[in-house]
Amino acid sequence: MKSRLNNNRRVREVVHDQGNATFDATYYGTIILGTEHLFIYQYNISNEKVEAVRVHVTSNNATSDYPVLFVVRQQRGVISWQVPLVLENLFDYDTVNRTLCPTENYKTSRKHVDSTQSVYVQISTSSPKRTAFTLAARLLTDFEITLNERRDLFVSPSESVYFQFTFPNGIAIEGVIIKVTSNDTLCMDLSIQNINCPVFDMDRNVEFTGTYQTTTKSSAITVQRNEFRSRSFYVVLVVRAMDYACTDFATIAPMNMHGAHRIKQISVVIEPTITYNQYMIAIIVTVSVFLCFYIIAAVVAAFQYLLMYRSEGRLPVPDSSVTPDTQQPIVSREAEASNYGTTSQTEGNLQHTAGCLGRSDAADSDSSIDEGEIDMLDDASTDKNIIRTKTFLYVADLSRKHNKVLTKKYSLYQWHLVTIAVIYSLPVIQLVITYQQVLNVTGKQDICYYNFLCARPLGVLSAFNNVFSNVGYVMLGLLFLGLVYGRDKAHQKAVHRCNSFALSCGIPNHYGLFYAMGTALICEGLLSACYHVCPSYSNFQFDTSFMYMIAGLCMLKIYQSRHPDINANAYAAFASFAFVILLAVLGVFFGNVWFWSIYFIFHVMSTIALSAQIYYMGRWKLDFGILKRIYLALKGELLQPSRPMYMDRMVLLLLAGLVNLSLAVFGVVTRPKDFASYLLSIFIVNLLLYTTFYIIMKLRSKERILPQTLLYILSAVVVWAFAFYFFQARLTTWELTAARSRELNRECLLLDFYDEHDIWHFLSAVGLFLCYMILLSLDDDLVKIPRNKIPVF
């Protein structure tokens, strides 16, 4: 009985080691079950600045079974922790530093706060053995960080740090950017929290409030003044116990890895952001630059109209007596004799003239006519197989279908594209708005991969500059549509006037693909803007989908110029584009060996099939007998080699095949993670190859490149050179984690508003517009050349 009373007395015993403890002094002691140590610190609240107390404790021989417990009480709150501090259920930290939330910041009010504050530090344990501890407290007179002040400090998982920043009075600052840099790659959280208590400054709770992002070497968060009613916020820095949040994998450290081994040295600075006037200057300058293109286009159009008006009525009639070989030295006179089935220019003129005078033929009167409903080639002497398999072809041979049929066929491109854009864009807009709302509500900035060092927020958008920089695509797309519309209307007027040049000379004018190209450029701007609302791994395809279509439409337009009767229809083209986009998505999510093997086979087979389609002008069949026909053809060539019937096409297709095979092999060997960009590069390379071939063949055929077109070509080369230079400046990448991606972030480069990627947007928009103008004017030198004298290549 006496022993039990002694034990109870021991449990209730309280030892007051230091009634009035002193700041900056270190206290050493031991503690055992049944004792409690109490330290009391006192300080006076300053009316001029906010101060805080930071408590430092250690215990070298405490265990996780019998930890030393620290409870700190203030006037308005209490905080507690234990030593060793267990994090991630793996690591024990025997040193802990905690900053106490200033009493006056509870509910952001100084009312009823005692001018003299007392801090009670109570220490206890359940250990039956004496456990040593040390205690020290420091009054942080520099708890508030000021504008443009640089702080260099050390942070560990058990020694988090936070400061308070207050927007200065009398200075017109609409927002600030908090920048954190470090030389090591230890994972850390940067959090911006409202002034309130308690402060969430541990790795297990730092994500519970405010705005935060993971950090390795570089990080930045931009906040606006109107986001904080108290005009103040906390800057919280917490080092993680493990790096998996920043690297996607965890490096399992030894169990005795303590805080001293994960000390991160960082620098913090808070700088003002740009003002509202700077926003307006950047926006106005950008719009003004692109409006200059409208002014230039208007001046050039007016000049061309004056030239056309002066020369109208004095144009010579096309001379049908000129022989093909005098105009096209690439075609031999011997080949002319074998060109049976060619439509003569006189016959073509009579057909067009009759159509002009009568305007009552069935094709004109029936707006629902379809090229598949009737045979547009009149009889056996002009059969497709005879016409299209000749050694030497002219545009007149491949433009025999009725103009209204082809106009309807190519106008489907535009309307199909508009339909696809609307259906595709609506869920995209809904998704990115949801992402932006999630980011704003949760504060988790790892969701979106911005260039945080140059993210200019406006309204609900976290990076307005990256969104707005796509305005060039939209404005230049609208301008191109206007230019195409002007040409279309001028051509229609010439046809109605029975202008012989419009009826039988030059490349057949079908503007449906041009309208589709302009619409695709606008859609690319809109979808790219949607992507940059919240760029991430899950919505990357928004930024590239219409790039595939633009490249594909440009190749189709080049092919259509001299093959209007046999060009692909809109249904097949957009079905192919849809499959390409699907392939891009699969390549990103399933980029394993099996996928690349299947892709390689598909790429090679597609190249062969497309080459056959182009070489034989569509006069081949893919069926079960294809292998037998290939075998017989190869056998015949081996027994009796012969010169290819279409040498120019053969050279182009062999070159294109080698290039595509090289690209396919490169993909299989390197297996790039960004499969979407790799696939887009294939489209771009093929487009450049085909465009170069077309221009070379024009020059070989003694056709001219007009000065205006030459200016477009040279300008496009220069613009694209600069554009790709800025494109190579990788500012973010969703191939890495958000923290590692931020290591690539850079400061703004233009007008303190745009970064390198924004400049890429501007230059690529101009480059695409110039490429469009090249295609629009490339064959303007042929407007007076009869179509039966324009070679097909």
PDB file of C-alpha atoms in Angstrom, residues 615-788:
ATOM      1  CA  TYR A 615       2.634   6.342-108.474  1.00  0.00           C
ATOM      2  CA  TYR A 616      -0.277   4.641-110.252  1.00  0.00           C
ATOM      3  CA  MET A 617      -2.632   7.634-109.909  1.00  0.00           C
ATOM      4  CA  GLY A 618      -5.094   5.557-107.918  1.00  0.00           C
ATOM      5  CA  ARG A 619      -5.306   2.855-110.592  1.00  0.00           C
ATOM      6  CA  TRP A 620      -4.315  -0.058-108.387  1.00  0.00           C
ATOM      7  CA  LYS A 621      -6.314  -2.349-106.164  1.00  0.00           C
ATOM      8  CA  LEU A 622      -5.603  -3.655-102.673  1.00  0.00           C
ATOM      9  CA  ASP A 623      -7.104  -7.141-102.555  1.00  0.00           C
ATOM     10  CA  PHE A 624      -6.094 -10.747-101.987  1.00  0.00           C
ATOM     11  CA  GLY A 625      -4.328 -10.849-105.341  1.00  0.00           C
ATOM     12  CA  ILE A 626      -1.972  -8.009-104.543  1.00  0.00           C
ATOM     13  CA  LEU A 627       0.865 -10.301-103.455  1.00  0.00           C
ATOM     14  CA  LYS A 628       0.634 -12.329-106.640  1.00  0.00           C
ATOM     15  CA  ARG A 629       0.696  -9.199-108.806  1.00  0.00           C
ATOM     16  CA  ILE A 630       3.712  -7.880-106.898  1.00  0.00           C
ATOM     17  CA  TYR A 631       5.476 -11.208-107.408  1.00  0.00           C
ATOM     18  CA  LEU A 632       4.793 -11.214-111.147  1.00  0.00           C
ATOM     19  CA  ALA A 633       5.905  -7.612-111.486  1.00  0.00           C
ATOM     20  CA  LEU A 634       9.164  -8.241-109.628  1.00  0.00           C
ATOM     21  CA  LYS A 635       9.756 -11.410-111.632  1.00  0.00           C
ATOM     22  CA  GLY A 636       9.269  -9.524-114.881  1.00  0.00           C
ATOM     23  CA  GLU A 637      11.668  -6.765-113.796  1.00  0.00           C
ATOM     24  CA  LEU A 638      14.309  -9.291-112.827  1.00  0.00           C
ATOM     25  CA  LEU A 639      14.048 -11.097-116.143  1.00  0.00           C
ATOM     26  CA  GLN A 640      13.873  -7.960-118.275  1.00  0.00           C
ATOM     27  CA  PRO A 641      14.723  -4.736-116.412  1.00  0.00           C
ATOM     28  CA  SER A 642      13.065  -1.613-117.768  1.00  0.00           C
ATOM     29  CA  ARG A 643      13.101   2.100-117.107  1.00  0.00           C
ATOM     30  CA  PRO A 644      10.322   3.287-114.746  1.00  0.00           C
ATOM     31  CA  MET A 645       7.371   4.687-116.666  1.00  0.00           C
ATOM     32  CA  TYR A 646       7.085   7.690-114.324  1.00  0.00           C
ATOM     33  CA  MET A 647      10.667   8.605-113.490  1.00  0.00           C
ATOM     34  CA  ASP A 648       9.944  11.837-111.610  1.00  0.00           C
ATOM     35  CA  ARG A 649       7.342  10.221-109.428  1.00  0.00           C
ATOM     36  CA  MET A 650       9.643   7.261-108.837  1.00  0.00           C
ATOM     37  CA  VAL A 651      12.487   9.504-107.655  1.00  0.00           C
ATOM     38  CA  LEU A 652      10.194  11.402-105.289  1.00  0.00           C
ATOM     39  CA  LEU A 653       8.654   8.262-103.862  1.00  0.00           C
ATOM     40  CA  LEU A 654      11.987   6.510-103.395  1.00  0.00           C
ATOM     41  CA  LEU A 655      13.372   9.531-101.581  1.00  0.00           C
ATOM     42  CA  ALA A 656      10.242   9.837 -99.463  1.00  0.00           C
ATOM     43  CA  GLY A 657      10.356   6.116 -98.705  1.00  0.00           C
ATOM     44  CA  LEU A 658      13.972   6.280 -97.539  1.00  0.00           C
ATOM     45  CA  VAL A 659      13.247   9.301 -95.344  1.00  0.00           C
ATOM     46  CA  ASN A 660      10.192   7.659 -93.785  1.00  0.00           C
ATOM     47  CA  LEU A 661      12.060   4.427 -93.228  1.00  0.00           C
ATOM     48  CA  SER A 662      14.812   6.386 -91.471  1.00  0.00           C
ATOM     49  CA  LEU A 663      12.262   8.147 -89.285  1.00  0.00           C
ATOM     50  CA  ALA A 664      10.591   4.855 -88.404  1.00  0.00           C
ATOM     51  CA  VAL A 665      13.925   3.231 -87.515  1.00  0.00           C
ATOM     52  CA  PHE A 666      14.897   6.286 -85.453  1.00  0.00           C
ATOM     53  CA  GLY A 667      11.633   6.028 -83.503  1.00  0.00           C
ATOM     54  CA  VAL A 668      12.089   2.328 -82.789  1.00  0.00           C
ATOM     55  CA  VAL A 669      15.698   2.790 -81.670  1.00  0.00           C
ATOM     56  CA  THR A 670      15.265   5.894 -79.498  1.00  0.00           C
ATOM     57  CA  ARG A 671      11.593   5.456 -78.500  1.00  0.00           C
ATOM     58  CA  PRO A 672      11.001   9.150 -77.660  1.00  0.00           C
ATOM     59  CA  LYS A 673       8.612   9.686 -74.772  1.00  0.00           C
ATOM     60  CA  ASP A 674       6.958  12.624 -76.534  1.00  0.00           C
ATOM     61  CA  PHE A 675       5.451  10.473 -79.266  1.00  0.00           C
ATOM     62  CA  ALA A 676       3.029  13.223 -80.314  1.00  0.00           C
ATOM     63  CA  SER A 677       5.867  15.578 -81.271  1.00  0.00           C
ATOM     64  CA  TYR A 678       7.722  12.733 -82.982  1.00  0.00           C
ATOM     65  CA  LEU A 679       4.653  11.939 -85.082  1.00  0.00           C
ATOM     66  CA  LEU A 680       4.176  15.618 -85.916  1.00  0.00           C
ATOM     67  CA  SER A 681       7.798  15.833 -87.049  1.00  0.00           C
ATOM     68  CA  ILE A 682       7.096  13.029 -89.544  1.00  0.00           C
ATOM     69  CA  PHE A 683       4.251  15.063 -91.031  1.00  0.00           C
ATOM     70  CA  ILE A 684       6.414  18.191 -91.200  1.00  0.00           C
ATOM     71  CA  VAL A 685       9.325  16.388 -92.852  1.00  0.00           C
ATOM     72  CA  ASN A 686       7.046  14.869 -95.482  1.00  0.00           C
ATOM     73  CA  LEU A 687       5.390  18.232 -96.120  1.00  0.00           C
ATOM     74  CA  LEU A 688       8.779  19.924 -96.579  1.00  0.00           C
ATOM     75  CA  LEU A 689       9.909  17.105 -98.844  1.00  0.00           C
ATOM     76  CA  TYR A 690       6.809  17.295-101.023  1.00  0.00           C
ATOM     77  CA  THR A 691       6.881  21.105-101.214  1.00  0.00           C
ATOM     78  CA  THR A 692      10.554  21.060-102.222  1.00  0.00           C
ATOM     79  CA  PHE A 693       9.855  18.427-104.874  1.00  0.00           C
ATOM     80  CA  TYR A 694       6.963  20.472-106.256  1.00  0.00           C
ATOM     81  CA  ILE A 695       9.073  23.638-106.519  1.00  0.00           C
ATOM     82  CA  ILE A 696      11.976  21.766-108.147  1.00  0.00           C
ATOM     83  CA  MET A 697       9.643  20.198-110.688  1.00  0.00           C
ATOM     84  CA  LYS A 698       8.175  23.603-111.494  1.00  0.00           C
ATOM     85  CA  LEU A 699      11.639  24.930-112.226  1.00  0.00           C
ATOM     86  CA  ARG A 700      12.524  21.841-114.274  1.00  0.00           C
ATOM     87  CA  SER A 701       9.381  22.417-116.310  1.00  0.00           C
ATOM     88  CA  LYS A 702      10.548  25.981-117.040  1.00  0.00           C
ATOM     89  CA  GLU A 703       7.786  27.427-114.898  1.00  0.00           C
ATOM     90  CA  ARG A 704       8.500  30.545-112.894  1.00  0.00           C
ATOM     91  CA  ILE A 705       8.402  31.440-109.220  1.00  0.00           C
ATOM     92  CA  LEU A 706       6.873  34.901-109.106  1.00  0.00           C
ATOM     93  CA  PRO A 707       8.643  37.593-107.025  1.00  0.00           C
ATOM     94  CA  GLN A 708       5.754  37.729-104.572  1.00  0.00           C
ATOM     95  CA  THR A 709       5.911  33.963-104.006  1.00  0.00           C
ATOM     96  CA  LEU A 710       9.697  34.079-103.753  1.00  0.00           C
ATOM     97  CA  LEU A 711       9.359  36.745-101.076  1.00  0.00           C
ATOM     98  CA  TYR A 712       6.962  34.484 -99.170  1.00  0.00           C
ATOM     99  CA  ILE A 713       9.421  31.578 -99.419  1.00  0.00           C
ATOM    100  CA  LEU A 714      12.413  33.573 -98.200  1.00  0.00           C
ATOM    101  CA  SER A 715      10.388  35.162 -95.405  1.00  0.00           C
ATOM    102  CA  ALA A 716       9.042  31.780 -94.333  1.00  0.00           C
ATOM    103  CA  VAL A 717      12.546  30.296 -94.185  1.00  0.00           C
ATOM    104  CA  VAL A 718      13.785  33.153 -91.986  1.00  0.00           C
ATOM    105  CA  VAL A 719      10.724  33.127 -89.724  1.00  0.00           C
ATOM    106  CA  TRP A 720      10.800  29.354 -89.257  1.00  0.00           C
ATOM    107  CA  ALA A 721      14.520  29.443 -88.473  1.00  0.00           C
ATOM    108  CA  PHE A 722      13.880  31.869 -85.610  1.00  0.00           C
ATOM    109  CA  ALA A 723      10.725  30.008 -84.600  1.00  0.00           C
ATOM    110  CA  PHE A 724      12.507  26.683 -84.190  1.00  0.00           C
ATOM    111  CA  TYR A 725      15.277  28.414 -82.259  1.00  0.00           C
ATOM    112  CA  PHE A 726      12.750  29.565 -79.679  1.00  0.00           C
ATOM    113  CA  PHE A 727      10.922  26.253 -79.818  1.00  0.00           C
ATOM    114  CA  GLN A 728      14.080  24.440 -78.745  1.00  0.00           C
ATOM    115  CA  ALA A 729      14.175  26.536 -75.557  1.00  0.00           C
ATOM    116  CA  ARG A 730      12.286  24.053 -73.420  1.00  0.00           C
ATOM    117  CA  LEU A 731      10.692  25.939 -70.560  1.00  0.00           C
ATOM    118  CA  THR A 732       8.516  23.080 -69.319  1.00  0.00           C
ATOM    119  CA  THR A 733       7.991  19.424 -70.057  1.00  0.00           C
ATOM    120  CA  TRP A 734       5.282  17.072 -68.893  1.00  0.00           C
ATOM    121  CA  GLU A 735       7.674  14.188 -69.555  1.00  0.00           C
ATOM    122  CA  LEU A 736       9.083  14.934 -66.080  1.00  0.00           C
ATOM    123  CA  THR A 737       7.423  15.624 -62.768  1.00  0.00           C
ATOM    124  CA  ALA A 738       6.128  19.124 -62.070  1.00  0.00           C
ATOM    125  CA  ALA A 739       9.053  19.864 -59.756  1.00  0.00           C
ATOM    126  CA  ARG A 740      11.659  18.754 -62.294  1.00  0.00           C
ATOM    127  CA  SER A 741       9.834  20.633 -65.044  1.00  0.00           C
ATOM    128  CA  ARG A 742      10.151  23.861 -63.028  1.00  0.00           C
ATOM    129  CA  GLU A 743      13.929  23.534 -63.205  1.00  0.00           C
ATOM    130  CA  LEU A 744      13.563  24.546 -66.879  1.00  0.00           C
ATOM    131  CA  ASN A 745      11.546  27.687 -66.143  1.00  0.00           C
ATOM    132  CA  ARG A 746      12.975  31.019 -67.273  1.00  0.00           C
ATOM    133  CA  GLU A 747      12.242  34.687 -66.861  1.00  0.00           C
ATOM    134  CA  CYS A 748      10.156  36.605 -69.399  1.00  0.00           C
ATOM    135  CA  LEU A 749      12.006  37.616 -72.540  1.00  0.00           C
ATOM    136  CA  LEU A 750       9.736  40.096 -74.350  1.00  0.00           C
ATOM    137  CA  LEU A 751       7.955  43.115 -72.835  1.00  0.00           C
ATOM    138  CA  ASP A 752       8.388  41.468 -69.419  1.00  0.00           C
ATOM    139  CA  PHE A 753       5.272  39.540 -70.436  1.00  0.00           C
ATOM    140  CA  TYR A 754       6.126  36.853 -72.990  1.00  0.00           C
ATOM    141  CA  ASP A 755       8.590  33.981 -72.708  1.00  0.00           C
ATOM    142  CA  GLU A 756      10.339  31.979 -75.423  1.00  0.00           C
ATOM    143  CA  HIS A 757       7.351  29.708 -75.970  1.00  0.00           C
ATOM    144  CA  ASP A 758       5.071  32.699 -76.489  1.00  0.00           C
ATOM    145  CA  ILE A 759       7.501  34.001 -79.103  1.00  0.00           C
ATOM    146  CA  TRP A 760       7.330  30.554 -80.716  1.00  0.00           C
ATOM    147  CA  HIS A 761       3.557  31.001 -80.898  1.00  0.00           C
ATOM    148  CA  PHE A 762       3.949  34.344 -82.653  1.00  0.00           C
ATOM    149  CA  LEU A 763       6.610  33.196 -85.108  1.00  0.00           C
ATOM    150  CA  SER A 764       4.972  29.859 -85.908  1.00  0.00           C
ATOM    151  CA  ALA A 765       1.685  31.645 -86.613  1.00  0.00           C
ATOM    152  CA  VAL A 766       3.480  33.970 -89.020  1.00  0.00           C
ATOM    153  CA  GLY A 767       5.395  31.050 -90.516  1.00  0.00           C
ATOM    154  CA  LEU A 768       2.218  29.043 -91.139  1.00  0.00           C
ATOM    155  CA  PHE A 769       0.550  32.079 -92.695  1.00  0.00           C
ATOM    156  CA  LEU A 770       3.526  32.585 -95.035  1.00  0.00           C
ATOM    157  CA  CYS A 771       3.439  28.888 -95.977  1.00  0.00           C
ATOM    158  CA  TYR A 772      -0.241  29.255 -96.764  1.00  0.00           C
ATOM    159  CA  MET A 773       0.512  32.250 -98.955  1.00  0.00           C
ATOM    160  CA  ILE A 774       3.194  30.233-100.755  1.00  0.00           C
ATOM    161  CA  LEU A 775       0.654  27.558-101.637  1.00  0.00           C
ATOM    162  CA  LEU A 776      -1.953  30.177-102.557  1.00  0.00           C
ATOM    163  CA  SER A 777       0.348  31.970-105.021  1.00  0.00           C
ATOM    164  CA  LEU A 778       2.744  29.208-106.068  1.00  0.00           C
ATOM    165  CA  ASP A 779       1.086  28.593-109.453  1.00  0.00           C
ATOM    166  CA  ASP A 780       0.055  32.171-110.237  1.00  0.00           C
ATOM    167  CA  ASP A 781       2.580  32.127-113.082  1.00  0.00           C
ATOM    168  CA  LEU A 782       0.350  29.642-114.926  1.00  0.00           C
ATOM    169  CA  VAL A 783      -2.821  31.738-115.147  1.00  0.00           C
ATOM    170  CA  LYS A 784      -2.291  32.256-118.882  1.00  0.00           C
ATOM    171  CA  ILE A 785      -1.000  28.764-119.709  1.00  0.00           C
ATOM    172  CA  PRO A 786      -3.534  26.308-121.204  1.00  0.00           C
ATOM    173  CA  ARG A 787      -4.123  23.312-118.975  1.00  0.00           C
ATOM    174  CA  ASN A 788      -3.172  20.814-121.673  1.00  0.00           C
TER     175      ASN A 788
END
